Amino acid sequence: MIVDGYNVLGRRLKKGFKETVDLESARAWLLSKSGEYHAFTGSDVIIVYDAHQTTGHGSDEDTMGVRVLYTQPQETADERIERLVYDLRDRYRQLVVATSDAAEQQIAFGGGALRISADEWLRRLTATEKQIEQSVQGRNETVDLQRARLGDQIRQDVMKILEKWRRQ
């Protein structure tokens, strides 16, 4: 999964999510949710951020199982995503690009990648979050059932003695 970072964050802001008002916290949110997606699905995730107007060097870091790329000076995120598609298409059975940029979607598709909109990526992140919550809730219910079963297996006279000790 290759994600056009600022494109996704822009779509999220248009949808009315205002809790991440500064860029740093917005990027942290996307990294966190993408990390959860990676951990739950096992899919590799690369987030590409546009840094073409900066004077520093591009960077590449791995955090939470997610690779975060900042483009080189004078390089756009679209150019980097296009290069990634061509570099990675033989390594992955299925390569997906998440962006709502129509031109970038066409280039990704031409390079052999599937494409989804930024909105679809946001829906996948939300769905993954719900699946994780359901999985955790299911495990908690299993633990509660195991506790109930243990109580059912203890004789009443032993249960009374244990309860008396607990209250002392």
PDB file of N, CA and C in Angstrom, residues 1-4 7-9 11-12 15 17 29-30 33-34 37 96-101 105 114-129 131:
ATOM      1  N   MET A   1       0.857  -1.163   0.000  1.00  0.00           N
ATOM      2  CA  MET A   1       0.000   0.000   0.000  1.00  0.00           C
ATOM      3  C   MET A   1       0.907   1.230   0.000  1.00  0.00           C
ATOM      4  N   ILE A   2       0.753   2.058  -1.007  1.00  0.00           N
ATOM      5  CA  ILE A   2       1.482   3.321  -1.086  1.00  0.00           C
ATOM      6  C   ILE A   2       0.455   4.437  -0.896  1.00  0.00           C
ATOM      7  N   VAL A   3       0.680   5.283   0.092  1.00  0.00           N
ATOM      8  CA  VAL A   3      -0.288   6.308   0.464  1.00  0.00           C
ATOM      9  C   VAL A   3       0.274   7.690   0.166  1.00  0.00           C
ATOM     10  N   ASP A   4      -0.483   8.486  -0.567  1.00  0.00           N
ATOM     11  CA  ASP A   4      -0.149   9.892  -0.803  1.00  0.00           C
ATOM     12  C   ASP A   4      -0.561  10.649   0.464  1.00  0.00           C
ATOM     13  N   ASN A   7      -2.382  14.112   0.488  1.00  0.00           N
ATOM     14  CA  ASN A   7      -3.654  13.976  -0.205  1.00  0.00           C
ATOM     15  C   ASN A   7      -4.692  13.347   0.725  1.00  0.00           C
ATOM     16  N   VAL A   8      -4.301  12.312   1.446  1.00  0.00           N
ATOM     17  CA  VAL A   8      -5.203  11.651   2.393  1.00  0.00           C
ATOM     18  C   VAL A   8      -5.562  12.599   3.532  1.00  0.00           C
ATOM     19  N   LEU A   9      -4.580  13.296   4.073  1.00  0.00           N
ATOM     20  CA  LEU A   9      -4.860  14.225   5.173  1.00  0.00           C
ATOM     21  C   LEU A   9      -5.764  15.365   4.714  1.00  0.00           C
ATOM     22  N   ARG A  11      -8.085  15.151   2.381  1.00  0.00           N
ATOM     23  CA  ARG A  11      -9.441  14.579   2.286  1.00  0.00           C
ATOM     24  C   ARG A  11     -10.051  14.448   3.674  1.00  0.00           C
ATOM     25  N   ARG A  12      -9.246  14.062   4.635  1.00  0.00           N
ATOM     26  CA  ARG A  12      -9.747  13.910   6.006  1.00  0.00           C
ATOM     27  C   ARG A  12     -10.221  15.248   6.556  1.00  0.00           C
ATOM     28  N   LYS A  15     -13.517  16.212   5.173  1.00  0.00           N
ATOM     29  CA  LYS A  15     -14.620  15.436   5.734  1.00  0.00           C
ATOM     30  C   LYS A  15     -15.019  15.944   7.118  1.00  0.00           C
ATOM     31  N   PHE A  17     -12.926  16.374   9.982  1.00  0.00           N
ATOM     32  CA  PHE A  17     -12.162  15.965  11.154  1.00  0.00           C
ATOM     33  C   PHE A  17     -11.230  17.097  11.548  1.00  0.00           C
ATOM     34  N   TRP A  29      -1.254  11.087  13.417  1.00  0.00           N
ATOM     35  CA  TRP A  29      -2.505  10.326  13.361  1.00  0.00           C
ATOM     36  C   TRP A  29      -2.466   9.323  12.205  1.00  0.00           C
ATOM     37  N   LEU A  30      -2.056   9.785  11.013  1.00  0.00           N
ATOM     38  CA  LEU A  30      -2.010   8.903   9.847  1.00  0.00           C
ATOM     39  C   LEU A  30      -1.007   7.767  10.063  1.00  0.00           C
ATOM     40  N   LYS A  33      -2.639   5.212  12.611  1.00  0.00           N
ATOM     41  CA  LYS A  33      -3.702   4.400  11.996  1.00  0.00           C
ATOM     42  C   LYS A  33      -3.137   3.459  10.943  1.00  0.00           C
ATOM     43  N   SER A  34      -2.147   3.915  10.188  1.00  0.00           N
ATOM     44  CA  SER A  34      -1.514   3.056   9.183  1.00  0.00           C
ATOM     45  C   SER A  34      -0.722   1.937   9.860  1.00  0.00           C
ATOM     46  N   TYR A  37      -3.176  -0.633  10.849  1.00  0.00           N
ATOM     47  CA  TYR A  37      -3.560  -1.364   9.637  1.00  0.00           C
ATOM     48  C   TYR A  37      -2.493  -2.412   9.300  1.00  0.00           C
ATOM     49  N   VAL A  96      -1.045  -1.297  -4.265  1.00  0.00           N
ATOM     50  CA  VAL A  96      -2.190  -0.384  -4.269  1.00  0.00           C
ATOM     51  C   VAL A  96      -1.690   1.018  -3.931  1.00  0.00           C
ATOM     52  N   VAL A  97      -2.188   2.009  -4.666  1.00  0.00           N
ATOM     53  CA  VAL A  97      -1.859   3.410  -4.401  1.00  0.00           C
ATOM     54  C   VAL A  97      -3.125   4.102  -3.914  1.00  0.00           C
ATOM     55  N   ALA A  98      -3.027   4.778  -2.761  1.00  0.00           N
ATOM     56  CA  ALA A  98      -4.157   5.522  -2.200  1.00  0.00           C
ATOM     57  C   ALA A  98      -3.944   7.009  -2.436  1.00  0.00           C
ATOM     58  N   THR A  99      -4.736   7.577  -3.356  1.00  0.00           N
ATOM     59  CA  THR A  99      -4.695   9.002  -3.648  1.00  0.00           C
ATOM     60  C   THR A  99      -5.984   9.388  -4.359  1.00  0.00           C
ATOM     61  N   SER A 100      -6.388  10.616  -4.194  1.00  0.00           N
ATOM     62  CA  SER A 100      -7.548  11.113  -4.943  1.00  0.00           C
ATOM     63  C   SER A 100      -7.113  11.980  -6.113  1.00  0.00           C
ATOM     64  N   ASP A 101      -5.829  12.071  -6.346  1.00  0.00           N
ATOM     65  CA  ASP A 101      -5.275  12.806  -7.480  1.00  0.00           C
ATOM     66  C   ASP A 101      -5.493  11.962  -8.743  1.00  0.00           C
ATOM     67  N   GLN A 105      -3.550   8.628 -10.087  1.00  0.00           N
ATOM     68  CA  GLN A 105      -4.234   7.345 -10.195  1.00  0.00           C
ATOM     69  C   GLN A 105      -3.985   6.714 -11.565  1.00  0.00           C
ATOM     70  N   LEU A 114      -2.976  -1.160  -8.447  1.00  0.00           N
ATOM     71  CA  LEU A 114      -4.382  -0.846  -8.251  1.00  0.00           C
ATOM     72  C   LEU A 114      -4.442   0.529  -7.602  1.00  0.00           C
ATOM     73  N   ARG A 115      -5.571   1.188  -7.697  1.00  0.00           N
ATOM     74  CA  ARG A 115      -5.663   2.501  -7.080  1.00  0.00           C
ATOM     75  C   ARG A 115      -6.968   2.609  -6.316  1.00  0.00           C
ATOM     76  N   ILE A 116      -6.888   3.289  -5.198  1.00  0.00           N
ATOM     77  CA  ILE A 116      -8.077   3.594  -4.417  1.00  0.00           C
ATOM     78  C   ILE A 116      -8.024   5.077  -4.073  1.00  0.00           C
ATOM     79  N   SER A 117      -9.182   5.633  -3.771  1.00  0.00           N
ATOM     80  CA  SER A 117      -9.227   7.050  -3.411  1.00  0.00           C
ATOM     81  C   SER A 117      -8.744   7.238  -1.976  1.00  0.00           C
ATOM     82  N   ALA A 118      -8.443   8.470  -1.652  1.00  0.00           N
ATOM     83  CA  ALA A 118      -8.062   8.803  -0.275  1.00  0.00           C
ATOM     84  C   ALA A 118      -9.216   8.476   0.666  1.00  0.00           C
ATOM     85  N   ASP A 119     -10.446   8.721   0.206  1.00  0.00           N
ATOM     86  CA  ASP A 119     -11.620   8.391   1.026  1.00  0.00           C
ATOM     87  C   ASP A 119     -11.692   6.897   1.316  1.00  0.00           C
ATOM     88  N   GLU A 120     -11.379   6.082   0.320  1.00  0.00           N
ATOM     89  CA  GLU A 120     -11.402   4.630   0.523  1.00  0.00           C
ATOM     90  C   GLU A 120     -10.331   4.222   1.525  1.00  0.00           C
ATOM     91  N   TRP A 121      -9.163   4.834   1.474  1.00  0.00           N
ATOM     92  CA  TRP A 121      -8.115   4.518   2.450  1.00  0.00           C
ATOM     93  C   TRP A 121      -8.586   4.885   3.854  1.00  0.00           C
ATOM     94  N   LEU A 122      -9.227   6.030   3.987  1.00  0.00           N
ATOM     95  CA  LEU A 122      -9.762   6.435   5.287  1.00  0.00           C
ATOM     96  C   LEU A 122     -10.821   5.436   5.773  1.00  0.00           C
ATOM     97  N   ARG A 123     -11.662   4.940   4.857  1.00  0.00           N
ATOM     98  CA  ARG A 123     -12.658   3.927   5.233  1.00  0.00           C
ATOM     99  C   ARG A 123     -11.978   2.633   5.681  1.00  0.00           C
ATOM    100  N   ARG A 124     -10.914   2.257   5.000  1.00  0.00           N
ATOM    101  CA  ARG A 124     -10.192   1.031   5.394  1.00  0.00           C
ATOM    102  C   ARG A 124      -9.565   1.189   6.775  1.00  0.00           C
ATOM    103  N   LEU A 125      -9.021   2.368   7.052  1.00  0.00           N
ATOM    104  CA  LEU A 125      -8.439   2.602   8.375  1.00  0.00           C
ATOM    105  C   LEU A 125      -9.504   2.522   9.458  1.00  0.00           C
ATOM    106  N   THR A 126     -10.671   3.098   9.191  1.00  0.00           N
ATOM    107  CA  THR A 126     -11.774   3.059  10.147  1.00  0.00           C
ATOM    108  C   THR A 126     -12.267   1.626  10.347  1.00  0.00           C
ATOM    109  N   ALA A 127     -12.400   0.893   9.258  1.00  0.00           N
ATOM    110  CA  ALA A 127     -12.852  -0.502   9.343  1.00  0.00           C
ATOM    111  C   ALA A 127     -11.858  -1.348  10.127  1.00  0.00           C
ATOM    112  N   THR A 128     -10.576  -1.118   9.915  1.00  0.00           N
ATOM    113  CA  THR A 128      -9.550  -1.863  10.645  1.00  0.00           C
ATOM    114  C   THR A 128      -9.627  -1.555  12.129  1.00  0.00           C
ATOM    115  N   GLU A 129      -9.825  -0.287  12.467  1.00  0.00           N
ATOM    116  CA  GLU A 129      -9.953   0.115  13.874  1.00  0.00           C
ATOM    117  C   GLU A 129     -11.140  -0.612  14.523  1.00  0.00           C
ATOM    118  N   GLN A 131     -12.468  -3.483  13.545  1.00  0.00           N
ATOM    119  CA  GLN A 131     -12.150  -4.904  13.638  1.00  0.00           C
ATOM    120  C   GLN A 131     -11.231  -5.187  14.824  1.00  0.00           C
TER     121      GLN A 131
END
